Tab-separated table of C-alpha atoms in Angstrom:
chain	number	residue	atom	x	y	z
A	1	MET	CA	21.609	0.604	-44.088
A	2	ASP	CA	18.082	1.498	-45.190
A	3	ASN	CA	17.170	-2.126	-45.407
A	4	GLU	CA	18.626	-2.740	-41.961
A	5	GLU	CA	16.434	0.029	-40.543
A	6	LYS	CA	13.434	-1.133	-42.499
A	7	TYR	CA	13.567	-4.621	-40.993
A	8	ILE	CA	14.992	-3.636	-37.641
A	9	ASP	CA	11.951	-4.985	-35.785
A	10	ILE	CA	12.113	-8.412	-37.226
A	11	ALA	CA	15.892	-8.470	-36.872
A	12	ASP	CA	15.570	-7.575	-33.198
A	13	LYS	CA	12.975	-10.249	-32.699
A	14	LEU	CA	15.240	-12.812	-34.289
A	15	ARG	CA	18.198	-11.677	-32.172
A	16	LYS	CA	16.157	-11.833	-28.990
A	17	LEU	CA	15.081	-15.385	-29.654
A	18	GLU	CA	16.120	-17.579	-26.790
A	19	LYS	CA	19.394	-19.382	-27.442
A	20	VAL	CA	19.092	-23.101	-27.535
A	21	GLU	CA	21.907	-24.810	-25.684
A	22	ALA	CA	23.346	-28.240	-26.184
A	23	SER	CA	22.113	-30.873	-23.777
A	24	HIS	CA	24.218	-31.998	-20.823
A	25	ASN	CA	24.995	-35.317	-22.380
A	26	PHE	CA	26.025	-33.700	-25.667
A	27	THR	CA	29.779	-34.204	-25.080
A	28	HIS	CA	29.151	-37.694	-23.718
A	29	ASN	CA	27.241	-38.667	-26.828
A	30	LEU	CA	29.918	-37.072	-28.976
A	31	GLN	CA	32.593	-39.066	-27.127
A	32	ALA	CA	30.604	-42.267	-27.699
A	33	LYS	CA	30.406	-41.471	-31.405
A	34	ILE	CA	34.142	-40.839	-31.565
A	35	ILE	CA	34.908	-44.118	-29.760
A	36	GLU	CA	32.577	-45.979	-32.109
A	37	PHE	CA	34.286	-44.387	-35.096
A	38	GLU	CA	37.757	-45.295	-33.799
A	39	SER	CA	36.742	-48.885	-33.114
A	40	GLU	CA	35.383	-49.166	-36.656
A	41	LYS	CA	38.608	-47.693	-37.927
A	42	ARG	CA	40.605	-50.252	-35.941
A	43	LYS	CA	38.410	-53.045	-37.245
A	44	GLU	CA	38.979	-51.880	-40.796
A	45	HIS	CA	42.701	-51.609	-40.133
A	46	SER	CA	42.871	-55.112	-38.649
A	47	LYS	CA	40.804	-56.437	-41.536
A	48	ARG	CA	43.187	-54.788	-43.962
A	49	ASN	CA	46.131	-56.334	-42.131
A	50	GLU	CA	44.511	-59.752	-42.301
A	51	ASP	CA	43.943	-59.315	-45.982
A	52	SER	CA	47.496	-58.176	-46.478
A	53	LYS	CA	48.780	-61.465	-45.030
A	54	GLY	CA	47.828	-63.064	-48.304
A	55	GLY	CA	51.319	-62.943	-49.700
A	56	PHE	CA	54.049	-60.836	-51.161
A	57	LEU	CA	52.135	-59.975	-54.321
A	58	LYS	CA	49.017	-59.156	-52.338
A	59	ASP	CA	51.096	-56.893	-50.110
A	60	LEU	CA	52.341	-55.120	-53.154
A	61	PHE	CA	49.238	-54.849	-55.251
A	62	GLY	CA	46.343	-55.938	-52.985
A	63	ASN	CA	45.565	-52.628	-51.321
A	64	LEU	CA	47.337	-50.592	-53.955
A	65	GLN	CA	49.289	-48.769	-51.278
A	66	TYR	CA	52.155	-48.426	-53.717
A	67	PRO	CA	50.539	-48.092	-57.137
A	68	TRP	CA	53.839	-46.971	-58.680
A	69	LEU	CA	55.186	-50.458	-58.008
A	70	VAL	CA	52.940	-51.988	-60.617
A	71	PRO	CA	54.685	-50.566	-63.725
A	72	ALA	CA	58.091	-50.827	-62.027
A	73	ALA	CA	57.615	-54.482	-61.196
A	74	GLY	CA	56.263	-55.165	-64.659
A	75	PHE	CA	59.284	-53.564	-66.269
A	76	THR	CA	61.689	-55.480	-64.028
A	77	ILE	CA	59.998	-58.771	-64.810
A	78	LEU	CA	60.218	-57.960	-68.508
A	79	ILE	CA	63.950	-57.228	-68.228
A	80	PHE	CA	64.534	-60.456	-66.329
A	81	PHE	CA	62.557	-62.350	-68.940
A	82	VAL	CA	64.592	-60.876	-71.801
A	83	PHE	CA	67.894	-61.594	-70.049
A	84	TYR	CA	66.747	-65.111	-69.239
A	85	ILE	CA	65.941	-65.804	-72.872
A	86	THR	CA	69.258	-64.391	-74.121
A	87	TYR	CA	71.345	-66.287	-71.580
A	88	GLN	CA	69.378	-69.445	-72.181
A	89	ASN	CA	70.188	-69.176	-75.884
A	90	LYS	CA	73.820	-68.509	-75.056
A	91	SER	CA	74.028	-71.619	-72.920
A	92	VAL	CA	72.370	-73.650	-75.647
A	93	LEU	CA	74.890	-72.355	-78.160
A	94	GLU	CA	77.746	-73.118	-75.805
A	95	ALA	CA	76.398	-76.608	-75.320
A	96	ASP	CA	76.279	-77.066	-79.089
A	97	ASN	CA	79.827	-75.808	-79.400
A	98	ASN	CA	80.964	-78.168	-76.674
A	99	ALA	CA	79.238	-81.034	-78.391
A	100	SER	CA	80.922	-80.185	-81.699
A	101	LEU	CA	84.273	-79.885	-79.918
A	102	LYS	CA	83.723	-83.255	-78.349
A	103	ASN	CA	82.927	-84.706	-81.711
A	104	GLU	CA	86.110	-83.218	-83.105
A	105	GLN	CA	88.081	-84.624	-80.225
A	106	GLN	CA	86.526	-88.009	-80.806
A	107	THR	CA	87.419	-87.862	-84.464
A	108	ILE	CA	90.978	-86.904	-83.552
A	109	GLN	CA	91.113	-89.817	-81.140
A	110	SER	CA	89.773	-92.141	-83.772
A	111	GLU	CA	92.385	-90.726	-86.131
A	112	LYS	CA	95.019	-91.535	-83.588
A	113	GLN	CA	93.645	-95.028	-83.369
A	114	ILE	CA	93.760	-95.393	-87.112
A	115	LYS	CA	97.251	-93.939	-87.587
A	116	PRO	CA	99.069	-97.032	-86.422
A	117	THR	CA	97.478	-98.929	-89.286
A	118	GLU	CA	99.063	-96.546	-91.747
A	119	PRO	CA	101.846	-98.098	-93.719
A	120	GLY	CA	104.496	-95.691	-92.453
A	121	ASN	CA	103.843	-96.332	-88.789
A	122	SER	CA	103.266	-100.031	-89.058
A	123	SER	CA	106.961	-100.827	-88.765
A	124	ASP	CA	106.436	-101.982	-85.197
A	125	ASN	CA	104.230	-104.786	-86.499
A	126	GLN	CA	101.417	-103.668	-84.273
A	127	ALA	CA	97.988	-105.223	-84.591
A	128	PRO	CA	95.452	-103.098	-86.414
A	129	PRO	CA	93.286	-101.031	-84.065
A	130	VAL	CA	89.785	-102.038	-83.289
A	131	ILE	CA	87.443	-99.828	-85.230
A	132	THR	CA	84.521	-98.780	-83.183
A	133	GLU	CA	83.063	-95.982	-85.222
A	134	LYS	CA	82.870	-97.037	-88.798
A	135	LYS	CA	81.437	-93.808	-90.105
A	136	GLU	CA	84.133	-91.685	-88.605
A	137	LEU	CA	86.737	-94.038	-89.817
A	138	THR	CA	85.539	-93.954	-93.368
A	139	ARG	CA	85.441	-90.207	-93.135
A	140	ASP	CA	88.888	-89.991	-91.671
A	141	ILE	CA	90.582	-92.637	-93.708
A	142	LYS	CA	89.967	-91.115	-97.100
A	143	PRO	CA	92.362	-88.200	-96.728
A	144	GLN	CA	94.905	-90.509	-95.144
A	145	ASN	CA	94.749	-92.821	-98.101
A	146	GLN	CA	95.171	-89.917	-100.412
A	147	GLN	CA	98.309	-89.107	-98.548
A	148	ASN	CA	99.398	-92.696	-98.657
A	149	THR	CA	99.367	-92.646	-102.422
A	150	THR	CA	102.734	-90.906	-102.223
A	151	GLY	CA	104.234	-94.182	-101.164
A	152	ASN	CA	106.343	-92.861	-98.306
A	153	ASP	CA	105.914	-91.544	-94.812
A	154	PHE	CA	107.674	-88.269	-95.210
A	155	ASN	CA	104.355	-86.572	-95.202
A	156	ASN	CA	103.678	-87.514	-91.649
A	157	GLU	CA	102.508	-84.115	-90.520
A	158	ARG	CA	102.536	-84.839	-86.854
A	159	SER	CA	106.186	-85.671	-86.645
A	160	ILE	CA	107.242	-82.767	-88.810
A	161	PRO	CA	106.077	-79.212	-88.444
A	162	LYS	CA	104.324	-77.732	-91.423
A	163	ASN	CA	106.681	-74.805	-91.604
A	164	ASN	CA	109.528	-77.069	-92.523
A	165	MET	CA	108.026	-78.526	-95.642
A	166	THR	CA	106.488	-77.542	-98.904
A	167	ILE	CA	104.257	-79.751	-100.935
A	168	ASP	CA	104.842	-80.140	-104.611
A	169	LYS	CA	101.327	-80.249	-105.936
A	170	SER	CA	102.169	-82.095	-109.077
A	171	ASP	CA	103.384	-85.134	-107.172
A	172	SER	CA	101.753	-84.359	-103.884
A	173	LYS	CA	105.050	-85.213	-102.273
A	174	PRO	CA	106.359	-83.230	-99.338
A	175	ILE	CA	109.764	-81.696	-99.876
A	176	TYR	CA	111.820	-80.973	-96.809
A	177	LYS	CA	113.660	-77.755	-96.541
A	178	ASN	CA	115.666	-78.421	-93.426
A	179	GLU	CA	117.640	-81.442	-92.557
A	180	ALA	CA	116.698	-81.157	-88.968
A	181	ALA	CA	113.106	-81.803	-89.896
A	182	LEU	CA	113.952	-84.936	-91.780
A	183	PRO	CA	113.148	-88.305	-90.263
A	184	ASP	CA	115.924	-90.623	-89.276
A	185	LYS	CA	117.582	-92.676	-91.928
A	186	LYS	CA	116.889	-95.876	-90.075
A	187	VAL	CA	113.291	-95.128	-89.980
A	188	SER	CA	113.198	-94.404	-93.644
A	189	LYS	CA	114.978	-97.660	-94.383
A	190	GLU	CA	112.722	-99.633	-92.183
A	191	LEU	CA	109.770	-97.960	-93.694
A	192	SER	CA	110.867	-98.788	-97.188
A	193	LYS	CA	111.489	-102.388	-96.203
A	194	SER	CA	108.289	-102.980	-94.405
A	195	ASP	CA	106.128	-100.977	-96.776
A	196	ASP	CA	104.777	-103.975	-98.599
A	197	GLN	CA	104.014	-106.143	-95.683
A	198	ASN	CA	102.569	-103.499	-93.490
A	199	ASN	CA	100.517	-101.928	-96.169
A	200	ILE	CA	99.027	-105.246	-97.028
A	201	SER	CA	98.389	-106.136	-93.460
A	202	GLY	CA	96.941	-102.699	-92.793
A	203	VAL	CA	94.653	-102.919	-95.748
A	204	GLU	CA	93.544	-106.410	-94.879
A	205	SER	CA	92.673	-105.310	-91.410
A	206	PHE	CA	89.919	-103.079	-92.687
A	207	SER	CA	86.526	-104.469	-93.107
A	208	GLU	CA	85.094	-105.483	-96.405
A	209	ASN	CA	82.769	-102.484	-96.362
A	210	GLN	CA	85.738	-100.290	-96.877
A	211	GLY	CA	86.539	-101.736	-100.249
A	212	LYS	CA	87.321	-98.391	-101.673
A	213	VAL	CA	89.855	-97.726	-99.040
A	214	SER	CA	91.555	-101.010	-99.671
A	215	GLU	CA	91.566	-100.365	-103.388
A	216	GLU	CA	93.209	-97.040	-102.883
A	217	LYS	CA	95.715	-98.563	-100.562
A	218	SER	CA	96.506	-101.266	-103.078
A	219	ARG	CA	97.041	-98.530	-105.638
A	220	THR	CA	99.555	-96.844	-103.372
A	221	MET	CA	101.251	-100.148	-102.947
A	222	ALA	CA	101.479	-100.475	-106.718
A	223	ASN	CA	103.095	-97.079	-106.866
A	224	VAL	CA	105.572	-97.967	-104.269
A	225	LYS	CA	106.379	-101.460	-105.437
A	226	PRO	CA	108.712	-100.678	-108.403
A	227	GLU	CA	111.061	-98.742	-106.191
A	228	THR	CA	111.045	-101.261	-103.464
A	229	LYS	CA	111.471	-104.071	-105.965
A	230	ASP	CA	114.467	-102.305	-107.475
A	231	THR	CA	116.042	-101.996	-104.138
A	232	ASN	CA	115.342	-105.593	-103.484
A	233	LYS	CA	117.210	-106.587	-106.660
A	234	GLY	CA	120.577	-106.516	-104.915
A	235	LYS	CA	121.052	-102.822	-105.038
A	236	LYS	CA	120.057	-102.043	-101.562
A	237	ASN	CA	123.255	-100.378	-100.521
A	238	LYS	CA	123.468	-98.184	-103.575
A	239	ASN	CA	119.864	-97.201	-103.222
A	240	ASP	CA	120.350	-96.380	-99.605
A	241	ASN	CA	123.236	-94.172	-100.430
A	242	ALA	CA	121.264	-92.449	-103.128
A	243	GLY	CA	118.322	-92.042	-100.789
A	244	SER	CA	120.564	-90.572	-98.134
A	245	ILE	CA	122.018	-88.191	-100.684
A	246	LEU	CA	118.592	-87.205	-101.737
A	247	LEU	CA	117.473	-86.744	-98.200
A	248	LYS	CA	120.383	-84.512	-97.537
A	249	MET	CA	119.355	-82.223	-100.300
A	250	ASN	CA	117.217	-79.339	-99.304
A	251	ARG	CA	115.180	-79.528	-102.405
A	252	ILE	CA	114.350	-82.674	-104.194
A	253	ASP	CA	113.735	-82.429	-107.820
A	254	LYS	CA	111.774	-85.201	-109.302
A	255	GLU	CA	113.631	-85.197	-112.541
A	256	ALA	CA	116.911	-85.229	-110.718
A	257	LEU	CA	115.717	-88.080	-108.633
A	258	GLU	CA	114.697	-90.027	-111.716
A	259	ARG	CA	118.045	-89.336	-113.267
A	260	ILE	CA	119.850	-90.530	-110.218
A	261	GLN	CA	117.692	-93.613	-110.119
A	262	GLU	CA	118.481	-94.313	-113.766
A	263	GLU	CA	122.200	-93.912	-113.084
A	264	ILE	CA	121.966	-96.237	-110.190
A	265	SER	CA	120.072	-98.776	-112.215
A	266	LYS	CA	122.655	-98.528	-114.964
B	1	MET	CA	38.536	-38.411	-26.420
B	2	SER	CA	42.022	-39.643	-25.762
B	3	GLY	CA	45.286	-38.201	-26.963
B	4	LYS	CA	47.998	-35.753	-26.030
B	5	SER	CA	47.192	-32.977	-23.599
B	6	ASN	CA	49.085	-29.985	-22.362
B	7	SER	CA	48.003	-28.945	-18.874
B	8	ASP	CA	50.168	-25.793	-18.906
B	9	THR	CA	48.359	-24.225	-21.866
B	10	ASP	CA	45.414	-21.935	-21.157
B	11	TYR	CA	43.133	-22.971	-23.979
B	12	LYS	CA	40.526	-20.303	-23.239
B	13	LYS	CA	42.967	-17.573	-24.248
B	14	LEU	CA	43.737	-19.195	-27.564
B	15	THR	CA	41.931	-18.246	-30.753
B	16	ASP	CA	39.881	-20.784	-32.700
B	17	GLU	CA	42.591	-21.070	-35.322
B	18	GLU	CA	45.279	-21.694	-32.716
B	19	LEU	CA	43.136	-24.369	-31.135
B	20	ILE	CA	42.555	-26.244	-34.369
B	21	LYS	CA	46.275	-26.009	-35.133
B	22	LYS	CA	47.039	-27.547	-31.754
B	23	PHE	CA	44.472	-30.246	-32.403
B	24	GLN	CA	46.022	-30.938	-35.794
B	25	ASN	CA	49.276	-31.544	-33.946
B	26	GLY	CA	47.527	-34.096	-31.749
B	27	ASP	CA	46.438	-31.993	-28.788
B	28	ILE	CA	43.078	-33.468	-27.816
B	29	ASP	CA	42.415	-30.801	-25.175
B	30	ALA	CA	42.331	-28.227	-27.946
B	31	TYR	CA	39.563	-30.263	-29.567
B	32	ASN	CA	37.661	-30.371	-26.274
B	33	GLU	CA	37.957	-26.600	-26.059
B	34	ILE	CA	36.626	-26.225	-29.619
B	35	VAL	CA	33.640	-28.409	-28.751
B	36	PHE	CA	33.055	-26.444	-25.571
B	37	ARG	CA	33.180	-23.125	-27.440
B	38	PHE	CA	30.973	-24.019	-30.394
B	39	LYS	CA	28.568	-26.715	-29.242
B	40	ASP	CA	25.823	-24.252	-28.116
B	41	LYS	CA	26.194	-22.003	-31.137
B	42	ILE	CA	26.043	-24.900	-33.555
B	43	VAL	CA	23.154	-26.592	-31.798
B	44	ASN	CA	21.254	-23.277	-31.746
B	45	PHE	CA	21.921	-22.668	-35.454
B	46	LEU	CA	20.893	-26.208	-36.332
B	47	TYR	CA	17.827	-26.066	-34.166
B	48	ARG	CA	16.684	-22.909	-35.963
B	49	TYR	CA	17.501	-24.498	-39.288
B	50	THR	CA	15.896	-27.924	-38.764
B	51	GLY	CA	13.288	-27.043	-36.144
B	52	SER	CA	14.043	-30.187	-34.203
B	53	ARG	CA	16.035	-30.359	-30.974
B	54	GLU	CA	17.065	-33.993	-31.310
B	55	GLU	CA	17.964	-33.622	-34.909
B	56	SER	CA	19.993	-30.493	-34.259
B	57	GLU	CA	22.015	-32.213	-31.541
B	58	ASP	CA	22.566	-35.226	-33.717
B	59	ILE	CA	23.762	-33.107	-36.634
B	60	ALA	CA	25.963	-31.021	-34.301
B	61	GLN	CA	27.622	-34.206	-33.011
B	62	ASP	CA	28.193	-35.361	-36.566
B	63	THR	CA	29.726	-31.974	-37.328
B	64	PHE	CA	32.180	-32.228	-34.425
B	65	LEU	CA	32.957	-35.835	-35.341
B	66	LYS	CA	33.733	-34.655	-38.858
B	67	ILE	CA	36.128	-32.103	-37.451
B	68	TYR	CA	37.727	-34.844	-35.348
B	69	THR	CA	38.218	-37.167	-38.309
B	70	SER	CA	39.065	-34.529	-40.947
B	71	LYS	CA	41.132	-32.075	-38.908
B	72	HIS	CA	43.913	-32.249	-41.531
B	73	LEU	CA	41.548	-30.752	-44.132
B	74	TYR	CA	41.396	-27.368	-42.418
B	75	ARG	CA	43.737	-24.772	-43.942
B	76	GLU	CA	44.390	-21.516	-42.172
B	77	ILE	CA	43.126	-19.389	-45.040
B	78	GLY	CA	39.741	-18.652	-43.494
B	79	LYS	CA	38.170	-18.465	-40.096
B	80	PHE	CA	37.694	-21.726	-38.275
B	81	SER	CA	34.076	-20.812	-37.432
B	82	THR	CA	33.337	-20.445	-41.156
B	83	TRP	CA	34.649	-23.944	-41.824
B	84	LEU	CA	32.637	-25.296	-38.895
B	85	TYR	CA	29.390	-23.655	-40.038
B	86	THR	CA	29.951	-24.888	-43.584
B	87	ILE	CA	30.210	-28.464	-42.348
B	88	ALA	CA	27.182	-28.021	-40.132
B	89	ILE	CA	25.053	-26.501	-42.874
B	90	ASN	CA	26.018	-29.286	-45.297
B	91	PHE	CA	25.014	-31.933	-42.753
B	92	ALA	CA	21.778	-30.058	-42.090
B	93	ARG	CA	20.934	-29.878	-45.782
B	94	THR	CA	21.609	-33.577	-46.225
B	95	SER	CA	19.426	-34.372	-43.232
B	96	ILE	CA	16.559	-32.201	-44.473
B	97	ARG	CA	16.832	-33.780	-47.920
B	98	LYS	CA	16.609	-37.238	-46.403
B	99	LYS	CA	13.664	-36.131	-44.314
B	100	LYS	CA	11.880	-34.805	-47.373
B	101	LYS	CA	12.425	-38.056	-49.178
B	102	TYR	CA	10.668	-40.101	-46.522
B	103	ASN	CA	7.953	-37.611	-45.533
B	104	SER	CA	5.018	-36.886	-47.754
B	105	PHE	CA	5.607	-33.546	-49.431
B	106	SER	CA	3.411	-30.506	-48.966
B	107	ILE	CA	0.719	-30.166	-51.611
B	108	SER	CA	1.017	-26.390	-51.522
B	109	ARG	CA	4.687	-26.627	-52.562
B	110	PHE	CA	4.091	-29.097	-55.361
B	111	GLY	CA	5.151	-27.718	-58.726
B	112	GLU	CA	6.305	-24.338	-57.454
B	113	GLU	CA	9.031	-25.219	-54.994
B	114	ASP	CA	11.615	-22.887	-56.482
B	115	GLU	CA	9.322	-19.947	-57.020
B	116	LYS	CA	7.804	-19.646	-53.578
B	117	ASP	CA	10.000	-18.262	-50.768
B	118	TYR	CA	7.867	-19.495	-47.885
B	119	ASP	CA	4.771	-21.462	-46.813
B	120	LEU	CA	2.221	-19.910	-44.585
B	121	PRO	CA	2.638	-21.584	-41.194
B	122	SER	CA	-0.383	-23.239	-39.656
B	123	ASN	CA	-1.805	-21.433	-36.630
B	124	VAL	CA	-3.067	-24.367	-34.652
B	125	ILE	CA	-1.974	-22.823	-31.387
B	126	ALA	CA	-3.284	-19.291	-31.243
B	127	PRO	CA	-1.316	-16.904	-29.107
B	128	ASP	CA	-3.168	-15.027	-26.397
B	129	ASP	CA	-3.187	-11.258	-26.193
B	130	ASP	CA	-0.620	-11.363	-23.457
B	131	VAL	CA	1.829	-13.115	-25.655
B	132	ASN	CA	4.826	-14.169	-23.679
B	133	ALA	CA	8.290	-14.405	-25.156
B	134	SER	CA	8.308	-18.197	-25.393
B	135	THR	CA	5.101	-18.218	-27.412
B	136	GLU	CA	6.419	-15.495	-29.688
B	137	SER	CA	9.628	-17.403	-30.213
B	138	TYR	CA	7.556	-20.414	-31.087
B	139	TYR	CA	5.764	-18.474	-33.825
B	140	ILE	CA	8.975	-17.019	-35.081
B	141	GLN	CA	10.408	-20.498	-35.276
B	142	ARG	CA	7.343	-21.649	-37.211
B	143	ALA	CA	7.832	-18.723	-39.574
B	144	ILE	CA	11.509	-19.597	-40.043
B	145	ASP	CA	10.594	-23.232	-40.752
B	146	ALA	CA	8.181	-22.033	-43.398
B	147	LEU	CA	10.973	-20.179	-45.214
B	148	SER	CA	12.694	-21.770	-48.185
B	149	ASP	CA	16.140	-23.235	-47.484
B	150	LYS	CA	18.051	-20.571	-49.395
B	151	LEU	CA	16.412	-17.745	-47.356
B	152	LYS	CA	16.380	-19.645	-44.096
B	153	GLN	CA	20.090	-20.280	-43.905
B	154	VAL	CA	21.115	-16.667	-44.569
B	155	ILE	CA	18.519	-15.263	-42.116
B	156	ILE	CA	19.681	-17.628	-39.366
B	157	LEU	CA	23.356	-16.938	-40.017
B	158	ARG	CA	22.861	-13.175	-40.085
B	159	ASP	CA	20.120	-12.409	-37.511
B	160	ILE	CA	20.421	-15.325	-35.086
B	161	GLN	CA	24.107	-16.313	-35.283
B	162	GLU	CA	25.083	-12.696	-36.007
B	163	LEU	CA	27.768	-13.515	-38.560
B	164	ASP	CA	29.285	-10.980	-41.023
B	165	TYR	CA	27.986	-10.754	-44.552
B	166	ASP	CA	31.371	-11.848	-45.864
B	167	GLU	CA	31.408	-14.871	-43.619
B	168	ILE	CA	27.885	-15.800	-44.711
B	169	ALA	CA	28.941	-15.407	-48.323
B	170	THR	CA	31.830	-17.805	-47.703
B	171	ILE	CA	29.695	-20.364	-45.860
B	172	THR	CA	26.907	-20.356	-48.407
B	173	ASP	CA	29.330	-19.980	-51.326
B	174	LEU	CA	27.300	-17.099	-52.708
B	175	PRO	CA	28.196	-13.584	-53.885
B	176	LEU	CA	27.907	-10.848	-51.246
B	177	GLY	CA	25.144	-9.059	-53.128
B	178	THR	CA	23.099	-12.230	-53.358
B	179	VAL	CA	23.536	-12.812	-49.638
B	180	LYS	CA	22.334	-9.287	-48.795
B	181	SER	CA	19.353	-9.480	-51.102
B	182	ARG	CA	18.389	-12.869	-49.754
B	183	ILE	CA	18.606	-11.630	-46.193
B	184	ASN	CA	16.285	-8.703	-46.995
B	185	ARG	CA	13.892	-10.995	-48.807
B	186	GLY	CA	13.928	-13.408	-45.888
B	187	ARG	CA	13.164	-10.636	-43.412
B	188	GLU	CA	10.337	-9.409	-45.590
B	189	CYS	CA	8.871	-12.911	-45.753
B	190	LEU	CA	9.169	-13.363	-42.012
B	191	LYS	CA	7.477	-10.023	-41.388
B	192	GLU	CA	4.593	-10.941	-43.670
B	193	MET	CA	4.192	-14.344	-42.104
B	194	LEU	CA	4.241	-13.040	-38.553
B	195	GLU	CA	1.691	-10.312	-39.418
B	196	HIS	CA	-0.532	-12.968	-40.998
B	197	ILE	CA	-0.293	-15.142	-37.883
B	198	TYR	CA	-1.061	-12.310	-35.543
B	199	LYS	CA	-3.947	-11.092	-37.696
B	200	SER	CA	-5.515	-14.521	-37.967
B	201	ASN	CA	-5.137	-15.071	-34.220
B	202	LYS	CA	-6.700	-11.686	-33.430
B	203	LYS	CA	-9.742	-12.571	-35.555
C-alpha cells in the first residue's frame, strides 16, 4: 500500500488519460477481415477437395486425414500377400497331383490296351493293340511278362479279387482258395489250347525294340510247352479231368500236381 | 459475421464467459457482443502499448479475428478478458518486434537494451505553462513509449486498463511479486521522465 501511495500522482495521471476508442469503421473492417479469412478457408477447402479427387489411395493417405489407416492397410496387404502365396502354392501342388493322376490313368489305359495281347486273353484271336506310347508300354509290359512266366492265366488279378488267392512265392503261381473265384473250365481249356498260338502272335506283334519282352515271352512259352505238348499227345481228356480235379482243390500242391501228372503220363 | 442468432437472448446481461460459450456453440450475436464490449478497451490498451492509432486498431482487429477463428481454444478456467488481453499483447509484441526489425534502432539503446528501463523522450514540442490535459496526455504517452516493454505492459494493464495484479500476472505469465515490483519500477521511471520533461521545458 505504501508504494501505491508513493506513486499515487502518477497512477492518477495514468488513470485520467483520455480513453482511446475504436474508430467507427472498426467493426466493418473486422467483418471484412473475417470474410476474407473465410473465403481463404473455402479456397483451401476446395483445393483440398480437388487434390483429394486423385484417387482412392490419395484419399486415404494424401491428406493424412486417417493416419492410422497406413499401418492397418499395410498389415492387410501383407496378410493378403501371404495368403495369395500359400494358395498359389496349393493350386500348383494340386495341378501337379492332377497331372500325376492323369499320367497314372493314362498308364492304366495303356495297360488295358496291352492286356488283350496277353496270352491268357488272346483266346478271342483279337488283333494286337496299336501301341502309341512305347515308353509306357515297355514300363508296363515288364511286370506283365513276369507274370506270364507262370504259363497260365490264373493270375489275372482283374478277374479275381486278391482276397481269394495266395501266391506261392517259390513258383510265383497263384493258388485259389475258393472255387467261386476260379475261372471257368472252358476258359481254362481254351486258354491251354490257344496258349501257343496266341503267345506267339502276341509276342510277334511287339516291335523289334522290345526284344527283351519277346525273349521273356518266349521263355514263358518254353515253360508252358511241355504241359501243352503232353496234353496234345492224345491225353487231352485225362489231362482235363486231372486239371478239373486240381482246380477243385482249394490248395494246390506242386508236388502233388507233379505226382498226378506222372500218374497220368504212366 | 454470419451464423446463428438468438433474438430472444439479452446479450448485455450475459457475462463474458457466457458469451464466449454461446459463441462456441455457434451463436454469432454473442461474438458481436464480445466485440462491442471489448473493442474500445483493447484499442485503448494497444494504443498505449504501441503508440500508434492505426497500428492499435489493426492489432485489435487481428485479436478479434483470432478469437473468431480459435474460439474452441478457450477453456473456462480463467476469465475471458485475461485470454483476450493475452492474445492482444502477443500480437502487439510481434508487431513491435517486426517494427524494430525494419526501423533503424536507437543508438542510445545499443548494447544495453536489457539493462535500461526507459529512454528519455525527446521534448520537441514544449508544453506551455497552461498545460492542457491533451498536451499532458501526449507527454505521458511519450513517457510510456520510452519505457521498456516489460515495464510498459504491466503499467498499462494496471494503471490504464485497471486490471487486478493476479490477472496481470496471468496475462504476462509472471509471478505476482515480479508484477508488483515491475509496476512500481515503471511508475518510478515514468515519474522521473515526466519531471525531466517538465524541467527541461521550464528552462
